[in-house]
PDB file of C-alpha atoms in Angstrom:
ATOM      1  CA  MET A 228    -122.803 -45.263  11.671  1.00  0.00           C
ATOM      2  CA  LYS A 229    -124.691 -42.860   9.390  1.00  0.00           C
ATOM      3  CA  GLN A 230    -127.953 -44.254  10.771  1.00  0.00           C
ATOM      4  CA  ASP A 231    -126.793 -43.518  14.309  1.00  0.00           C
ATOM      5  CA  ILE A 232    -125.880 -39.958  13.347  1.00  0.00           C
ATOM      6  CA  GLY A 233    -129.298 -39.526  11.717  1.00  0.00           C
ATOM      7  CA  LYS A 234    -131.104 -40.948  14.742  1.00  0.00           C
ATOM      8  CA  ILE A 235    -129.245 -38.660  17.153  1.00  0.00           C
ATOM      9  CA  SER A 236    -129.785 -35.691  14.825  1.00  0.00           C
ATOM     10  CA  ASN A 237    -133.534 -36.357  14.950  1.00  0.00           C
ATOM     11  CA  GLN A 238    -133.351 -36.439  18.750  1.00  0.00           C
ATOM     12  CA  ARG A 239    -131.595 -33.082  18.684  1.00  0.00           C
ATOM     13  CA  ILE A 240    -134.286 -31.626  16.424  1.00  0.00           C
ATOM     14  CA  ASN A 241    -136.958 -32.773  18.892  1.00  0.00           C
ATOM     15  CA  LEU A 242    -134.991 -31.308  21.795  1.00  0.00           C
ATOM     16  CA  HIS A 243    -134.667 -28.004  19.951  1.00  0.00           C
ATOM     17  CA  ALA A 244    -138.447 -27.892  19.435  1.00  0.00           C
ATOM     18  CA  GLN A 245    -139.010 -28.614  23.138  1.00  0.00           C
ATOM     19  CA  LEU A 246    -136.507 -25.909  24.077  1.00  0.00           C
ATOM     20  CA  SER A 247    -138.261 -23.336  21.894  1.00  0.00           C
ATOM     21  CA  GLU A 248    -141.631 -24.258  23.375  1.00  0.00           C
ATOM     22  CA  ASN A 249    -140.343 -23.969  26.937  1.00  0.00           C
ATOM     23  CA  GLN A 250    -138.654 -20.647  26.214  1.00  0.00           C
ATOM     24  CA  ILE A 251    -141.981 -19.294  24.955  1.00  0.00           C
ATOM     25  CA  VAL A 252    -143.687 -20.535  28.138  1.00  0.00           C
ATOM     26  CA  GLU A 253    -140.957 -18.879  30.207  1.00  0.00           C
ATOM     27  CA  GLN A 254    -141.513 -15.578  28.388  1.00  0.00           C
ATOM     28  CA  GLU A 255    -145.279 -15.833  28.898  1.00  0.00           C
ATOM     29  CA  LEU A 256    -144.865 -16.559  32.607  1.00  0.00           C
ATOM     30  CA  ALA A 257    -142.573 -13.544  32.944  1.00  0.00           C
ATOM     31  CA  LEU A 258    -145.407 -11.309  31.704  1.00  0.00           C
ATOM     32  CA  LEU A 259    -147.769 -12.407  34.496  1.00  0.00           C
ATOM     33  CA  LYS A 260    -148.327 -10.461  37.690  1.00  0.00           C
ATOM     34  CA  ASP A 261    -147.326 -12.113  40.964  1.00  0.00           C
ATOM     35  CA  ASP A 262    -150.942 -12.785  41.930  1.00  0.00           C
ATOM     36  CA  ALA A 263    -151.864 -14.409  38.591  1.00  0.00           C
ATOM     37  CA  GLU A 264    -153.348 -17.890  38.645  1.00  0.00           C
ATOM     38  CA  VAL A 265    -151.405 -20.552  36.762  1.00  0.00           C
ATOM     39  CA  PHE A 266    -152.667 -24.026  35.969  1.00  0.00           C
ATOM     40  CA  LYS A 267    -150.796 -27.154  34.997  1.00  0.00           C
ATOM     41  CA  LEU A 268    -152.336 -29.848  32.827  1.00  0.00           C
ATOM     42  CA  ILE A 269    -151.947 -33.253  34.443  1.00  0.00           C
ATOM     43  CA  GLY A 270    -153.695 -35.851  32.328  1.00  0.00           C
ATOM     44  CA  PRO A 271    -157.196 -34.532  31.607  1.00  0.00           C
ATOM     45  CA  VAL A 272    -157.219 -32.261  34.692  1.00  0.00           C
ATOM     46  CA  LEU A 273    -156.007 -28.682  35.202  1.00  0.00           C
ATOM     47  CA  ILE A 274    -154.320 -28.273  38.598  1.00  0.00           C
ATOM     48  CA  LYS A 275    -153.643 -24.867  40.116  1.00  0.00           C
ATOM     49  CA  GLN A 276    -149.934 -24.205  40.497  1.00  0.00           C
ATOM     50  CA  ASP A 277    -147.973 -21.463  42.243  1.00  0.00           C
ATOM     51  CA  LEU A 278    -146.452 -18.986  39.771  1.00  0.00           C
ATOM     52  CA  LEU A 279    -142.965 -19.234  41.305  1.00  0.00           C
ATOM     53  CA  GLU A 280    -143.158 -23.018  41.196  1.00  0.00           C
ATOM     54  CA  ALA A 281    -144.237 -22.908  37.542  1.00  0.00           C
ATOM     55  CA  LYS A 282    -141.366 -20.564  36.671  1.00  0.00           C
ATOM     56  CA  GLY A 283    -138.927 -22.832  38.528  1.00  0.00           C
ATOM     57  CA  ASN A 284    -140.203 -25.935  36.753  1.00  0.00           C
ATOM     58  CA  VAL A 285    -139.898 -24.315  33.332  1.00  0.00           C
ATOM     59  CA  SER A 286    -136.401 -23.096  34.150  1.00  0.00           C
ATOM     60  CA  LYS A 287    -135.375 -26.605  35.238  1.00  0.00           C
ATOM     61  CA  ARG A 288    -136.802 -28.070  32.025  1.00  0.00           C
ATOM     62  CA  ILE A 289    -134.882 -25.526  29.945  1.00  0.00           C
ATOM     63  CA  ASN A 290    -131.656 -26.409  31.761  1.00  0.00           C
ATOM     64  CA  PHE A 291    -132.294 -30.140  31.304  1.00  0.00           C
ATOM     65  CA  ILE A 292    -133.104 -29.796  27.606  1.00  0.00           C
ATOM     66  CA  THR A 293    -130.024 -27.612  27.069  1.00  0.00           C
ATOM     67  CA  SER A 294    -127.789 -30.210  28.709  1.00  0.00           C
ATOM     68  CA  GLU A 295    -129.385 -32.977  26.619  1.00  0.00           C
ATOM     69  CA  MET A 296    -128.748 -30.954  23.464  1.00  0.00           C
ATOM     70  CA  LYS A 297    -125.088 -30.588  24.440  1.00  0.00           C
ATOM     71  CA  ARG A 298    -124.894 -34.337  25.055  1.00  0.00           C
ATOM     72  CA  THR A 299    -126.386 -35.099  21.629  1.00  0.00           C
ATOM     73  CA  ASP A 300    -124.017 -32.579  19.998  1.00  0.00           C
ATOM     74  CA  ASP A 301    -121.093 -34.362  21.650  1.00  0.00           C
ATOM     75  CA  GLN A 302    -122.393 -37.743  20.473  1.00  0.00           C
ATOM     76  CA  ILE A 303    -122.790 -36.490  16.910  1.00  0.00           C
ATOM     77  CA  ALA A 304    -119.277 -35.010  16.921  1.00  0.00           C
ATOM     78  CA  LEU A 305    -117.818 -38.272  18.234  1.00  0.00           C
ATOM     79  CA  LEU A 306    -119.651 -40.380  15.643  1.00  0.00           C
ATOM     80  CA  GLU A 307    -118.605 -38.027  12.830  1.00  0.00           C
ATOM     81  CA  LYS A 308    -114.994 -38.245  13.983  1.00  0.00           C
ATOM     82  CA  GLN A 309    -115.203 -42.044  14.077  1.00  0.00           C
ATOM     83  CA  GLN A 310    -116.769 -42.052  10.618  1.00  0.00           C
ATOM     84  CA  ALA A 311    -113.985 -39.846   9.219  1.00  0.00           C
ATOM     85  CA  THR A 312    -111.376 -42.169  10.759  1.00  0.00           C
ATOM     86  CA  LYS A 313    -113.017 -45.215   9.164  1.00  0.00           C
ATOM     87  CA  GLU A 314    -113.217 -43.459   5.798  1.00  0.00           C
ATOM     88  CA  ASN A 315    -109.499 -42.604   5.975  1.00  0.00           C
ATOM     89  CA  GLN A 316    -108.660 -46.201   6.853  1.00  0.00           C
ATOM     90  CA  MET A 317    -110.708 -47.410   3.891  1.00  0.00           C
ATOM     91  CA  MET A 318    -108.933 -45.011   1.527  1.00  0.00           C
ATOM     92  CA  GLU A 319    -105.540 -46.192   2.793  1.00  0.00           C
ATOM     93  CA  LEU A 320    -106.555 -49.807   2.211  1.00  0.00           C
ATOM     94  CA  GLN A 321    -107.791 -48.991  -1.294  1.00  0.00           C
ATOM     95  CA  ILE A 322    -104.464 -47.338  -2.115  1.00  0.00           C
ATOM     96  CA  LYS A 323    -102.569 -50.385  -0.826  1.00  0.00           C
ATOM     97  CA  LEU A 324    -104.785 -52.683  -2.885  1.00  0.00           C
ATOM     98  CA  GLN A 325    -104.202 -50.593  -6.001  1.00  0.00           C
ATOM     99  CA  LYS A 326    -100.444 -50.727  -5.446  1.00  0.00           C
ATOM    100  CA  LEU A 327    -100.580 -54.495  -4.957  1.00  0.00           C
ATOM    101  CA  ALA A 328    -102.718 -54.866  -8.065  1.00  0.00           C
ATOM    102  CA  LYS A 329    -100.202 -52.843 -10.105  1.00  0.00           C
ATOM    103  CA  GLN A 330     -97.336 -54.898  -8.766  1.00  0.00           C
ATOM    104  CA  GLY A 331     -99.174 -58.094  -9.658  1.00  0.00           C
ATOM    105  CA  ALA A 332     -99.913 -56.817 -13.166  1.00  0.00           C
ATOM    106  CA  VAL A 333     -96.272 -55.835 -13.734  1.00  0.00           C
ATOM    107  CA  GLN A 334     -94.925 -59.271 -12.831  1.00  0.00           C
TER     108      GLN A 334
END
């Protein structure tokens, strides 16, 4: 379970980096004039792209990444809750075993 939490936490870190990068791109695009030329890298080729389309694409990516971050946060919270439940169950079992061991030692 700890491995799963670590794996999802790493995913969240990557998503956060992508979000920061896209927010910077969004800020840079906001500085451009309406007639500015914008290019998109597709493989090894730069393709001209409409500024409004570029802004829309970046905005969609930001929304997607934000929703993925929320999903990973929810997964982490669920796994941590499950882990806490398992730890409590283990402690209860240990207490029962200790009581049984004392009872066996007394007899």
